[in-house]
PDB file of C-alpha atoms in Angstrom:
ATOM      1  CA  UNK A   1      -3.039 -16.869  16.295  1.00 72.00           C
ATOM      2  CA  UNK A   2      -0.077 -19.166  16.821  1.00 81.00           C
ATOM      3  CA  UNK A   3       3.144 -18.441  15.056  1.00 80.00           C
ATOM      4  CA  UNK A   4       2.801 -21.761  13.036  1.00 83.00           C
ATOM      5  CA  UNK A   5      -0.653 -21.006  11.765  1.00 89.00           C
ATOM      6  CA  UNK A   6       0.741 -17.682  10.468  1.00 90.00           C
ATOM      7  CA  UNK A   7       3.606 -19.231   8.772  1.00 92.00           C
ATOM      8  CA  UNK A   8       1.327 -21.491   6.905  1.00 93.00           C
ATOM      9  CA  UNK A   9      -0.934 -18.767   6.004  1.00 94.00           C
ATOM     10  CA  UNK A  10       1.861 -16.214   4.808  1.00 93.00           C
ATOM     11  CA  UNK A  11       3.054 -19.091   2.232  1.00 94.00           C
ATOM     12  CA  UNK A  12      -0.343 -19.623   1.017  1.00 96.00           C
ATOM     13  CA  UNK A  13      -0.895 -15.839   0.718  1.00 96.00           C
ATOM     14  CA  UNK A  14       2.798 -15.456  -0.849  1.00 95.00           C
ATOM     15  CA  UNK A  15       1.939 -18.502  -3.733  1.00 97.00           C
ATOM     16  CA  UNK A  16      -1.348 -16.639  -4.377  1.00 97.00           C
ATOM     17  CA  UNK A  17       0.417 -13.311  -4.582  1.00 97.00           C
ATOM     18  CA  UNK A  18       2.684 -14.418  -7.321  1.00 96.00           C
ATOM     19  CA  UNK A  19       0.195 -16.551  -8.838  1.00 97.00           C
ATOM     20  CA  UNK A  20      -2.252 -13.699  -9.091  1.00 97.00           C
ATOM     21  CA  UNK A  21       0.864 -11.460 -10.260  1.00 96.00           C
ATOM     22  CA  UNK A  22       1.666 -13.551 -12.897  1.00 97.00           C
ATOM     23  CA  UNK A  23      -2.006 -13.561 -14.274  1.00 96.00           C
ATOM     24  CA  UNK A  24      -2.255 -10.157 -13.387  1.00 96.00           C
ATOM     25  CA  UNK A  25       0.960  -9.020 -15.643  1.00 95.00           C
ATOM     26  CA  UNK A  26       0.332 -11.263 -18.400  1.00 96.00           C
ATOM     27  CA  UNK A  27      -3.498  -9.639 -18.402  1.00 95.00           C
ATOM     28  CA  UNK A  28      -2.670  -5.845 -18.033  1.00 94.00           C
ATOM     29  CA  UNK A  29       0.718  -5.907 -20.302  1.00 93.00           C
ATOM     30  CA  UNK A  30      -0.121  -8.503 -23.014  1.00 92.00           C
ATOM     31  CA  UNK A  31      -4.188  -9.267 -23.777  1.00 91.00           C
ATOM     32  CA  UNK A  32      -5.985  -6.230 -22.352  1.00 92.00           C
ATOM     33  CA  UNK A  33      -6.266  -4.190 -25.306  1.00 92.00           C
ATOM     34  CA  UNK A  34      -4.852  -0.217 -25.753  1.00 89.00           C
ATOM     35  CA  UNK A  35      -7.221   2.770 -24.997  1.00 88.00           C
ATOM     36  CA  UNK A  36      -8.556   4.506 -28.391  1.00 87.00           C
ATOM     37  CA  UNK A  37      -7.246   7.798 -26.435  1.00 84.00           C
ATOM     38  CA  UNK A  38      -4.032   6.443 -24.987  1.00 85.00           C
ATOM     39  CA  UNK A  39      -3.091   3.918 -26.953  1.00 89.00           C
ATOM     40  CA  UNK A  40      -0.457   1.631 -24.533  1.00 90.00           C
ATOM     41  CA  UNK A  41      -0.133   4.083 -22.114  1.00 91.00           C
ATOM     42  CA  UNK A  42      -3.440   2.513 -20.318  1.00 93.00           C
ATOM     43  CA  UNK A  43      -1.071  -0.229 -19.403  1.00 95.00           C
ATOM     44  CA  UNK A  44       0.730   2.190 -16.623  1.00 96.00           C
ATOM     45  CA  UNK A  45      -3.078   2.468 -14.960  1.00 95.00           C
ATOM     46  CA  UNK A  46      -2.881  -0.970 -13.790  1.00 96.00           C
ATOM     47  CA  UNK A  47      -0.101  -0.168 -11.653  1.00 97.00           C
ATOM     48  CA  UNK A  48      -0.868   3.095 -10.363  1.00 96.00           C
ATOM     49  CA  UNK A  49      -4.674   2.855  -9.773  1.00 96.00           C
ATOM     50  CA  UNK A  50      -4.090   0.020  -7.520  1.00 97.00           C
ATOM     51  CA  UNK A  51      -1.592   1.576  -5.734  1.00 97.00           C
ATOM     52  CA  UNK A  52      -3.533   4.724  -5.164  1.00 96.00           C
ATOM     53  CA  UNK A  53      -6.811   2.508  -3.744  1.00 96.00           C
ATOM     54  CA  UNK A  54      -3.921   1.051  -1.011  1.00 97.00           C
ATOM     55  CA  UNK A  55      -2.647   4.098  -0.270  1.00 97.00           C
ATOM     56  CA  UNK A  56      -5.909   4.899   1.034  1.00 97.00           C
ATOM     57  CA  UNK A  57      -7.082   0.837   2.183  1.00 97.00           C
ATOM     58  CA  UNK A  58      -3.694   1.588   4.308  1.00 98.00           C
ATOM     59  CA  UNK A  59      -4.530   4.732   6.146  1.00 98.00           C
ATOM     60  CA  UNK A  60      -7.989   3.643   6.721  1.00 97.00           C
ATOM     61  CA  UNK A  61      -6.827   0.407   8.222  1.00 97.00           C
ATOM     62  CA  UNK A  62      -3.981   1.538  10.312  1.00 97.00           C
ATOM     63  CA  UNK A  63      -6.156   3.861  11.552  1.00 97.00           C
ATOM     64  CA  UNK A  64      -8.690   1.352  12.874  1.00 96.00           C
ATOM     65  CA  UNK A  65      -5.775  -0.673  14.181  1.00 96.00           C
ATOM     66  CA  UNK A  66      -4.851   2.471  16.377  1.00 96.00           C
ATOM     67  CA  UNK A  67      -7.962   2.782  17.514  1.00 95.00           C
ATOM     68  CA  UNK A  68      -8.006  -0.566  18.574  1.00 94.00           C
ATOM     69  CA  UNK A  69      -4.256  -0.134  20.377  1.00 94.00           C
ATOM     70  CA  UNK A  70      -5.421   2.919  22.122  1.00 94.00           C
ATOM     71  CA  UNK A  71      -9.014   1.540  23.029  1.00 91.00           C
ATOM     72  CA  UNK A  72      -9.638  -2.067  23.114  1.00 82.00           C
ATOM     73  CA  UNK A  73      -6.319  -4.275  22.887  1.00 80.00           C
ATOM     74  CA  UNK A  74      -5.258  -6.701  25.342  1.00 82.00           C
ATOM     75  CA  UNK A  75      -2.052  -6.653  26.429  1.00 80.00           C
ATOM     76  CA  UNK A  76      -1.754 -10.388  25.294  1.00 81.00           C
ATOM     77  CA  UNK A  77      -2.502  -8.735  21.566  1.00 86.00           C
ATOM     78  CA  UNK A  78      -0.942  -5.648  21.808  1.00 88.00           C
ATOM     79  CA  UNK A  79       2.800  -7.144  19.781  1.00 90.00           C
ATOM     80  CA  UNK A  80       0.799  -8.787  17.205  1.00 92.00           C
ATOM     81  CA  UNK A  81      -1.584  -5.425  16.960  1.00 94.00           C
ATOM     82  CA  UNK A  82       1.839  -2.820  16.880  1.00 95.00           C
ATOM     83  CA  UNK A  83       3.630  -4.893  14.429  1.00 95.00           C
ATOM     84  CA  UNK A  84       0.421  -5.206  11.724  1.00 96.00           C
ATOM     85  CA  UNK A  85      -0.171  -1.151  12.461  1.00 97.00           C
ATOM     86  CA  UNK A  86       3.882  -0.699  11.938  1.00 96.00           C
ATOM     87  CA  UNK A  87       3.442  -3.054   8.463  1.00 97.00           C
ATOM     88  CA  UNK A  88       0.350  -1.048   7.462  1.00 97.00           C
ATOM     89  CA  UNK A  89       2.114   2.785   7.824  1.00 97.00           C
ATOM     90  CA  UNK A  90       5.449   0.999   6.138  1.00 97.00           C
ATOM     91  CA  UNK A  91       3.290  -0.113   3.255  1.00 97.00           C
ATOM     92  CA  UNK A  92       1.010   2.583   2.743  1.00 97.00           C
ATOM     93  CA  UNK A  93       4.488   5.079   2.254  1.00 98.00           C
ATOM     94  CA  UNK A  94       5.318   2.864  -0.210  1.00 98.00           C
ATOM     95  CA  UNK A  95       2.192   2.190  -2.495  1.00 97.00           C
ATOM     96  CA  UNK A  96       1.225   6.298  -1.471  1.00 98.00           C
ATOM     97  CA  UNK A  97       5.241   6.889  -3.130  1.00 98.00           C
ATOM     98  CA  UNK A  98       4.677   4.276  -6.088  1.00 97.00           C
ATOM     99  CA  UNK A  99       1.172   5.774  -6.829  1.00 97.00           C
ATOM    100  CA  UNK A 100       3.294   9.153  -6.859  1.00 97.00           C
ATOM    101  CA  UNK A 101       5.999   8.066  -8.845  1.00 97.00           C
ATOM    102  CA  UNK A 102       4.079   5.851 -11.607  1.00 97.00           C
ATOM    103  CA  UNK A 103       1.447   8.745 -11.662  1.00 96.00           C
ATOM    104  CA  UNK A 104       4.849  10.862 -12.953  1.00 96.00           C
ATOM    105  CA  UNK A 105       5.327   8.497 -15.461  1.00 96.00           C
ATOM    106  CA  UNK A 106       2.229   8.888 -16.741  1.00 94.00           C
ATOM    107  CA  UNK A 107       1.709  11.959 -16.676  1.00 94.00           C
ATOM    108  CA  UNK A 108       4.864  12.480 -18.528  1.00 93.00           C
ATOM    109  CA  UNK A 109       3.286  10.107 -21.329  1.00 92.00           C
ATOM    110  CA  UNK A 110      -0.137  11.672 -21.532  1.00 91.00           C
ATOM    111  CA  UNK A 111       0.556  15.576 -20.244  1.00 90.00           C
ATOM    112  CA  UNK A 112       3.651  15.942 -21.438  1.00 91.00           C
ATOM    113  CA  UNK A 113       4.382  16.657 -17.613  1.00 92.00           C
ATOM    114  CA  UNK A 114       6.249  14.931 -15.132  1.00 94.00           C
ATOM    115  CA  UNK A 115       4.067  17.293 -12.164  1.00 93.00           C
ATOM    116  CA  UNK A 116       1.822  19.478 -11.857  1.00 90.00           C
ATOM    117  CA  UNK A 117       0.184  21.329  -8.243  1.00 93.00           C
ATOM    118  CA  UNK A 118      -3.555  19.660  -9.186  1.00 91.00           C
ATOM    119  CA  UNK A 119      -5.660  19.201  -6.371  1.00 92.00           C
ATOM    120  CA  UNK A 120      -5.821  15.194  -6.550  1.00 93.00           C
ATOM    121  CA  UNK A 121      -1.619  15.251  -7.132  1.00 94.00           C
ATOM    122  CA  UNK A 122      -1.385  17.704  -4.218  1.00 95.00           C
ATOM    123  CA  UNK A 123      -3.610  15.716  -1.712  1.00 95.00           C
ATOM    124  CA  UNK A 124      -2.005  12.293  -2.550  1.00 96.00           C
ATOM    125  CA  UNK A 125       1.827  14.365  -1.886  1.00 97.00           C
ATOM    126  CA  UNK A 126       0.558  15.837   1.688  1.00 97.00           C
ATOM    127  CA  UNK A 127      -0.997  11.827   2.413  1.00 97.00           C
ATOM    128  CA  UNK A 128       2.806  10.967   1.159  1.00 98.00           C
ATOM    129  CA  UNK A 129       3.887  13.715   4.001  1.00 98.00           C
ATOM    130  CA  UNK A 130       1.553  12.492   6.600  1.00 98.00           C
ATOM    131  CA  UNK A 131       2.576   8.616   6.551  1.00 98.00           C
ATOM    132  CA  UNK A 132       5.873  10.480   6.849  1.00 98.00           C
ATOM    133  CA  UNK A 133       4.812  11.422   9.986  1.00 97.00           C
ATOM    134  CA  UNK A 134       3.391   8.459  11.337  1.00 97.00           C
ATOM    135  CA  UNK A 135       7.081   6.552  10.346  1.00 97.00           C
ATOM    136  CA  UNK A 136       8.512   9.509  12.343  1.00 97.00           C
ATOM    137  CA  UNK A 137       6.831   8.942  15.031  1.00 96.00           C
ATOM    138  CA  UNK A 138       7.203   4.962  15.301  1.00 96.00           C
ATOM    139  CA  UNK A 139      10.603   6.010  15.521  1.00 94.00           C
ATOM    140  CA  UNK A 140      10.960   8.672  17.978  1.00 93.00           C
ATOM    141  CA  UNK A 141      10.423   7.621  21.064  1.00 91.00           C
ATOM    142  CA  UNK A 142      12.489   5.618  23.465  1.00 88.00           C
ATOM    143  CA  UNK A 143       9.190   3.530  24.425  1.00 88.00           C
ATOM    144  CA  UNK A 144       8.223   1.548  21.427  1.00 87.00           C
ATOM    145  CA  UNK A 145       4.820   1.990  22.743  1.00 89.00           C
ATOM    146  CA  UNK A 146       4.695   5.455  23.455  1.00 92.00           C
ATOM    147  CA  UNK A 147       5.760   5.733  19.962  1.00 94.00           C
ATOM    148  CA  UNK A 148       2.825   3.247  18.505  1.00 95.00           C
ATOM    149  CA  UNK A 149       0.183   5.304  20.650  1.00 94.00           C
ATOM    150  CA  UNK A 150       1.359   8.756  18.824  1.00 96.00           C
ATOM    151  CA  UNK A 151       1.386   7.715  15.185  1.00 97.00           C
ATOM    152  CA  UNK A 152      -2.016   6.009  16.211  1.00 97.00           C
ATOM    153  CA  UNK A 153      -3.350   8.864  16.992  1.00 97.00           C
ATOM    154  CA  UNK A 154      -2.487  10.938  13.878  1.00 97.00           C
ATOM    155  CA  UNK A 155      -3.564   7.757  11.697  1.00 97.00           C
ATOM    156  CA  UNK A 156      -7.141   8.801  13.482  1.00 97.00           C
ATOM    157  CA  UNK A 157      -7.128  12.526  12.558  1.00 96.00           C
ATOM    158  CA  UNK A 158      -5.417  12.014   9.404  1.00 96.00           C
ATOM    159  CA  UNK A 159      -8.579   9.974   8.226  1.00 96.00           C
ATOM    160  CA  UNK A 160     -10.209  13.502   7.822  1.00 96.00           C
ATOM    161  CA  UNK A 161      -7.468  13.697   5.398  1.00 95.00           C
ATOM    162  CA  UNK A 162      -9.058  10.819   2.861  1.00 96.00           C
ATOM    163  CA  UNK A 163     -12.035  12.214   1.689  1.00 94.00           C
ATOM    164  CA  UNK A 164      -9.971  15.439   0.827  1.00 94.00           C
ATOM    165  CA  UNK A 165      -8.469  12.815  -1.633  1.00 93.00           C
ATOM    166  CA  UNK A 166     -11.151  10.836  -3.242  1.00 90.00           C
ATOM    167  CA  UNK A 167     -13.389  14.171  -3.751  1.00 89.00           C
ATOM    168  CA  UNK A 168     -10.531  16.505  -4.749  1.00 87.00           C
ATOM    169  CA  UNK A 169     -11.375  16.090  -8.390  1.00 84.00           C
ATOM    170  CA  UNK A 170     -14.669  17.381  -8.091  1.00 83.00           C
ATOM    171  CA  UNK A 171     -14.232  20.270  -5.604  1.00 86.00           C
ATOM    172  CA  UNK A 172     -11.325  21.573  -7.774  1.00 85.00           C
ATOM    173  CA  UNK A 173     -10.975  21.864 -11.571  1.00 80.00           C
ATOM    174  CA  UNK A 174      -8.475  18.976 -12.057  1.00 78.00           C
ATOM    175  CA  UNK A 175      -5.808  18.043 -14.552  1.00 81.00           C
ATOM    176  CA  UNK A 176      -6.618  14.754 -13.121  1.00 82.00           C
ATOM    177  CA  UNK A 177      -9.510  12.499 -14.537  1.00 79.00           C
ATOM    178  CA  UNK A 178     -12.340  11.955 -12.559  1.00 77.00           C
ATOM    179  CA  UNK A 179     -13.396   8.252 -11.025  1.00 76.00           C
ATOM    180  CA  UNK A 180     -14.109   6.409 -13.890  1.00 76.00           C
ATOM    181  CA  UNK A 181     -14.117   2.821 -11.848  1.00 75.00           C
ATOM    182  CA  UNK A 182     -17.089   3.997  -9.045  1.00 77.00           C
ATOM    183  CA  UNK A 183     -18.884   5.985 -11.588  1.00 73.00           C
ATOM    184  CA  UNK A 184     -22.094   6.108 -13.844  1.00 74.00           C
ATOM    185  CA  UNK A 185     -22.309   3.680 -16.371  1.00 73.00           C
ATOM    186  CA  UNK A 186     -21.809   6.057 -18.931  1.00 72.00           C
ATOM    187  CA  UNK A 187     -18.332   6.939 -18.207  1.00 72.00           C
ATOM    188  CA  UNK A 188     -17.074   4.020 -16.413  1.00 79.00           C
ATOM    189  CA  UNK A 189     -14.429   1.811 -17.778  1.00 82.00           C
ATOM    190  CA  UNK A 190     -15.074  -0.922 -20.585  1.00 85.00           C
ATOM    191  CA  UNK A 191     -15.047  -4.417 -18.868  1.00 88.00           C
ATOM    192  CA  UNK A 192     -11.563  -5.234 -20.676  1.00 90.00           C
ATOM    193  CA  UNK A 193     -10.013  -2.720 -18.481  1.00 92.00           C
ATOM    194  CA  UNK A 194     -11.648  -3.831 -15.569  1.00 93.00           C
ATOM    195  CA  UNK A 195     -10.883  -6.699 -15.537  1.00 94.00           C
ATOM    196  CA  UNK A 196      -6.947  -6.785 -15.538  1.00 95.00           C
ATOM    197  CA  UNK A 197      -7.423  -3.940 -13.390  1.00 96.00           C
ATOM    198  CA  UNK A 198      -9.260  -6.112 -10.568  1.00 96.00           C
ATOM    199  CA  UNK A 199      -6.708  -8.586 -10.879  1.00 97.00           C
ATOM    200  CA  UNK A 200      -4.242  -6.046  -9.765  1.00 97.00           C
ATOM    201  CA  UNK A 201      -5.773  -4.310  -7.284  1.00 97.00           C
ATOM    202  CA  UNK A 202      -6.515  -7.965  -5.461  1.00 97.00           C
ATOM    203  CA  UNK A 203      -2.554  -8.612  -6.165  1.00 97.00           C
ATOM    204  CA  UNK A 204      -1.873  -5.551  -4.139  1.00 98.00           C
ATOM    205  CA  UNK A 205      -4.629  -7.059  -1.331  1.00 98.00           C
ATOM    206  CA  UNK A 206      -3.075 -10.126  -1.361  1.00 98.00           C
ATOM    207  CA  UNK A 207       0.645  -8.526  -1.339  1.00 97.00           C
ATOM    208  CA  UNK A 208      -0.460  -6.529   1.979  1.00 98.00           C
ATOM    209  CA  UNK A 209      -1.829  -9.414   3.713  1.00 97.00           C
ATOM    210  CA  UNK A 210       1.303 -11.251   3.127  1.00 97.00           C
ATOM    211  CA  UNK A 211       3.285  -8.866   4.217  1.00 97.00           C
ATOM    212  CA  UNK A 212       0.867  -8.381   7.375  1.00 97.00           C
ATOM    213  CA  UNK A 213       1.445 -12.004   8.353  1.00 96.00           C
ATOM    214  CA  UNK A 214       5.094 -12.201   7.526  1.00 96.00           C
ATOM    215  CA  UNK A 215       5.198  -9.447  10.370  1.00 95.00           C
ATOM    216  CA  UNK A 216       2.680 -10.219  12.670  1.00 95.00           C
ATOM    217  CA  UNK A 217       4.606 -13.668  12.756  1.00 94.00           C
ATOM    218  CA  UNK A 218       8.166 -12.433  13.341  1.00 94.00           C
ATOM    219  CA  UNK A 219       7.172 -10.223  16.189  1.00 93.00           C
ATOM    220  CA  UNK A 220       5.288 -13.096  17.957  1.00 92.00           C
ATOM    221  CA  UNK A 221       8.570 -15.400  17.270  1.00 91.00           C
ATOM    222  CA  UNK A 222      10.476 -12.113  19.104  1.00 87.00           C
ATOM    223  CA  UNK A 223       8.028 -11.757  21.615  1.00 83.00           C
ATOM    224  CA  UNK A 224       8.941 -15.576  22.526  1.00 82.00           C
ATOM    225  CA  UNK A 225      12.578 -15.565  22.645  1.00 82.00           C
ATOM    226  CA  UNK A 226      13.123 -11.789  24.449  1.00 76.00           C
ATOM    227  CA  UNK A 227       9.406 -11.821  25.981  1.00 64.00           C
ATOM    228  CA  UNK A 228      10.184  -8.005  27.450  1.00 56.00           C
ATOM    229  CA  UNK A 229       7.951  -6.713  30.493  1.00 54.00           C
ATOM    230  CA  UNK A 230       4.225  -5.669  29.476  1.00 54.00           C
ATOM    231  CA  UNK A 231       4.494  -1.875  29.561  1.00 56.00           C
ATOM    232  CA  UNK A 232       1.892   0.111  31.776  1.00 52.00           C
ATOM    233  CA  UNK A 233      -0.634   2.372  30.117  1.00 54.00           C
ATOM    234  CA  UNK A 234      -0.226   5.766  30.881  1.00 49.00           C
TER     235      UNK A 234
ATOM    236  CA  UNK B   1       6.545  -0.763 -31.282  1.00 63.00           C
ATOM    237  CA  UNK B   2       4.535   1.811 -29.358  1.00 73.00           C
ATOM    238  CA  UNK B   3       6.624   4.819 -27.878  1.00 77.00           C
ATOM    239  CA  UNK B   4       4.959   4.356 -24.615  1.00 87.00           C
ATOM    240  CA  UNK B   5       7.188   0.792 -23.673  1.00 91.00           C
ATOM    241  CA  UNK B   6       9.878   2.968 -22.037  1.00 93.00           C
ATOM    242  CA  UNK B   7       7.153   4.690 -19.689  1.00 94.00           C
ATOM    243  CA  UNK B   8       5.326   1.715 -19.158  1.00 95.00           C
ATOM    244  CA  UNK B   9       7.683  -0.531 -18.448  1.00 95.00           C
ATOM    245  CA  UNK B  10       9.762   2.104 -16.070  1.00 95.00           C
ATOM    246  CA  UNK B  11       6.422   1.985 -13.964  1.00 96.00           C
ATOM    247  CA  UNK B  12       5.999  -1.655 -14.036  1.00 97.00           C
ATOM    248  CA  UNK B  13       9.388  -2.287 -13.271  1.00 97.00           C
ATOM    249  CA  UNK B  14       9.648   0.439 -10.218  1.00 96.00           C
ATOM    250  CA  UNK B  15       6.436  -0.835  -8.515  1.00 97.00           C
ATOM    251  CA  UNK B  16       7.982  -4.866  -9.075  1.00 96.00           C
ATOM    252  CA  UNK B  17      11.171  -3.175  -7.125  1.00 97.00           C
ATOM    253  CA  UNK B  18       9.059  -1.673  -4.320  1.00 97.00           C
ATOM    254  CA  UNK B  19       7.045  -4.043  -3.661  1.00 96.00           C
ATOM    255  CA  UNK B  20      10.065  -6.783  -4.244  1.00 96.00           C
ATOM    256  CA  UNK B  21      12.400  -5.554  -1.783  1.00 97.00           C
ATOM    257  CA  UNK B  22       9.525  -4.705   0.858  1.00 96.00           C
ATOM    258  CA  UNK B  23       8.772  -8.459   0.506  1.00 96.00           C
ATOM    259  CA  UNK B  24      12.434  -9.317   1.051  1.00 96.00           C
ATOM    260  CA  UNK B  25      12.772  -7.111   4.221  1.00 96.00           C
ATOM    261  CA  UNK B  26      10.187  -9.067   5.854  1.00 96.00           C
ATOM    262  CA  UNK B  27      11.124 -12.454   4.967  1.00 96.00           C
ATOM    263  CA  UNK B  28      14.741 -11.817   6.089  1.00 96.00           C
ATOM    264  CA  UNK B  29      13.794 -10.359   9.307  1.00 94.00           C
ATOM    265  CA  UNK B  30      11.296 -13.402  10.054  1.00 94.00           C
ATOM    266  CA  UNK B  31      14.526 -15.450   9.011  1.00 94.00           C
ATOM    267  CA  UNK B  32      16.570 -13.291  11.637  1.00 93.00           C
ATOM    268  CA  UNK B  33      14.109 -13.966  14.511  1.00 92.00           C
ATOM    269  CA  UNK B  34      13.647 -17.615  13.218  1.00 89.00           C
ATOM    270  CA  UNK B  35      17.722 -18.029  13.690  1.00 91.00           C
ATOM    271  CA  UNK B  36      17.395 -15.931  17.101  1.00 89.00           C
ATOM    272  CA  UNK B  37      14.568 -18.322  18.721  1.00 86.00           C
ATOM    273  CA  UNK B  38      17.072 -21.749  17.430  1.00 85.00           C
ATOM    274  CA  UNK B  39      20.038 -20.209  19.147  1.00 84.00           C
ATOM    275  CA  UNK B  40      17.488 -20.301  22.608  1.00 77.00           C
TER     276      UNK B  40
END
């Protein structure tokens, strides 16, 4: 893709980012009603519950990207390929840190507890650990390359890593609550909830893909104006 | 008003920072490379 095309996607994605963020605020903060249980604190879910689906959209998607950068990339793709797999490990620290961080929050509203060592809270602190690792890597090598090929391989193995997280709350006894968006009618979430909370979770979609592009474009403009020699694969 | 507001809006307002300045970042470096391929 051309860097034009991506420019004119990235400001399409970025006015349907904040448009769907606007909605999306409005929704969760002001018209979606207060849990019988919870009363306002419900409101933090809409933040945190999208952010822990990305943390986990992110690792499964950077790890497909390194598989394609160590199996099946052209050289012609591999910029465009690095910088969306760099973007993806970036972004999945982040939402894996906010998903910590609001979780806190909420936990001190509802526990009374700003941490505890549950299984689910655990396994979403080592994921926090392991895109760690995959930053360190990007960064520790004098070949940029060399670097991408490393953290691409740990973004393979540390998809054994996911399941760990989605199924922690049933092979452990949890503080945590169990799914209650994937689950049995019976104990899945209203519709009023699930609404404002889809909104959200496709304003976080929509903020990754912009930020995707936004990269994905710069590093093409960069590959034009230095256009560095094509390393050779080891 | 519910005693929640504080916590809530903490969250709200940490995850508009993240995701704010990570949305920044990129646009300025795009603007840095933009500048770089004029100058050529």
């Amino acid at each position: 893709m051309s860097p034009q095309r991506l420019r004119r996607a990235s400001a399409q994605l970025l006015a349907a980012t904040a448009i769907a963020a606007a909605l999306g605020a409005l929704w969760s903060l002001q018209f979606s009603p207060p849990d019988w249980r919870q009363g306002d604190a419900v409101r933090i879910m809409y933040v945190h519950v999208p952010g822990a689906w990305m943390s986990l959209i992110c690792w499964t998607l950077m790890a497909a990207l390194g598989a394609k950068l160590l199996w099946r990339c052209p050289p012609s793709h591999r910029a465009a390929t690095a910088a969306a797999f760099t973007t993806t490990a970036a972004a999945g620290f982040w939402f894996t840190a906010l998903t910590l961080a609001t979780g806190s929050i909420w936990g001190r509203a509802i526990w009374g507890l700003w941490w505890a060592w549950d299984a689910r809270l655990t396994a979403e602190l080592i994921l926090l650990f392991l895109y760690g690792a995959i930053l360190a890597l990007l960064s520790s090598f004098a070949s940029e390359w060399r670097g991408v090929r490393a953290a691409a391989i740990l973004a393979l193995f540390g998809l054994l890593h996911l399941p760990v997280i989605k199924f922690s709350v049933e092979w452990w006894i949890s503080l945590h609550q169990g799914s209650s968006v994937f689950a049995p009618a019976d104990s899945r979430l209203p519709p009023d909830f699930l609404a404002p909370l889809a909104v959200m979770t496709l304003v976080y979609l929509l903020f990754l893909a912009t930020l995707i592009t936004l990269r994905v474009e710069t590093a093409l403009i960069k590959e034009t104006t230095t256009t560095p020699p094509p390393e050779q694969d080891e | 008003m519910s005693p929640f507001w504080s916590y809530i809006l903490a969250a709200w307002t940490l995850s508009a920072i993240v995701l704010g300045v990570q949305l920044w970042r990129a646009l300025a470096q795009r603007r840095k490379a933009d500048r770089a391929e004029q100058k050529q």
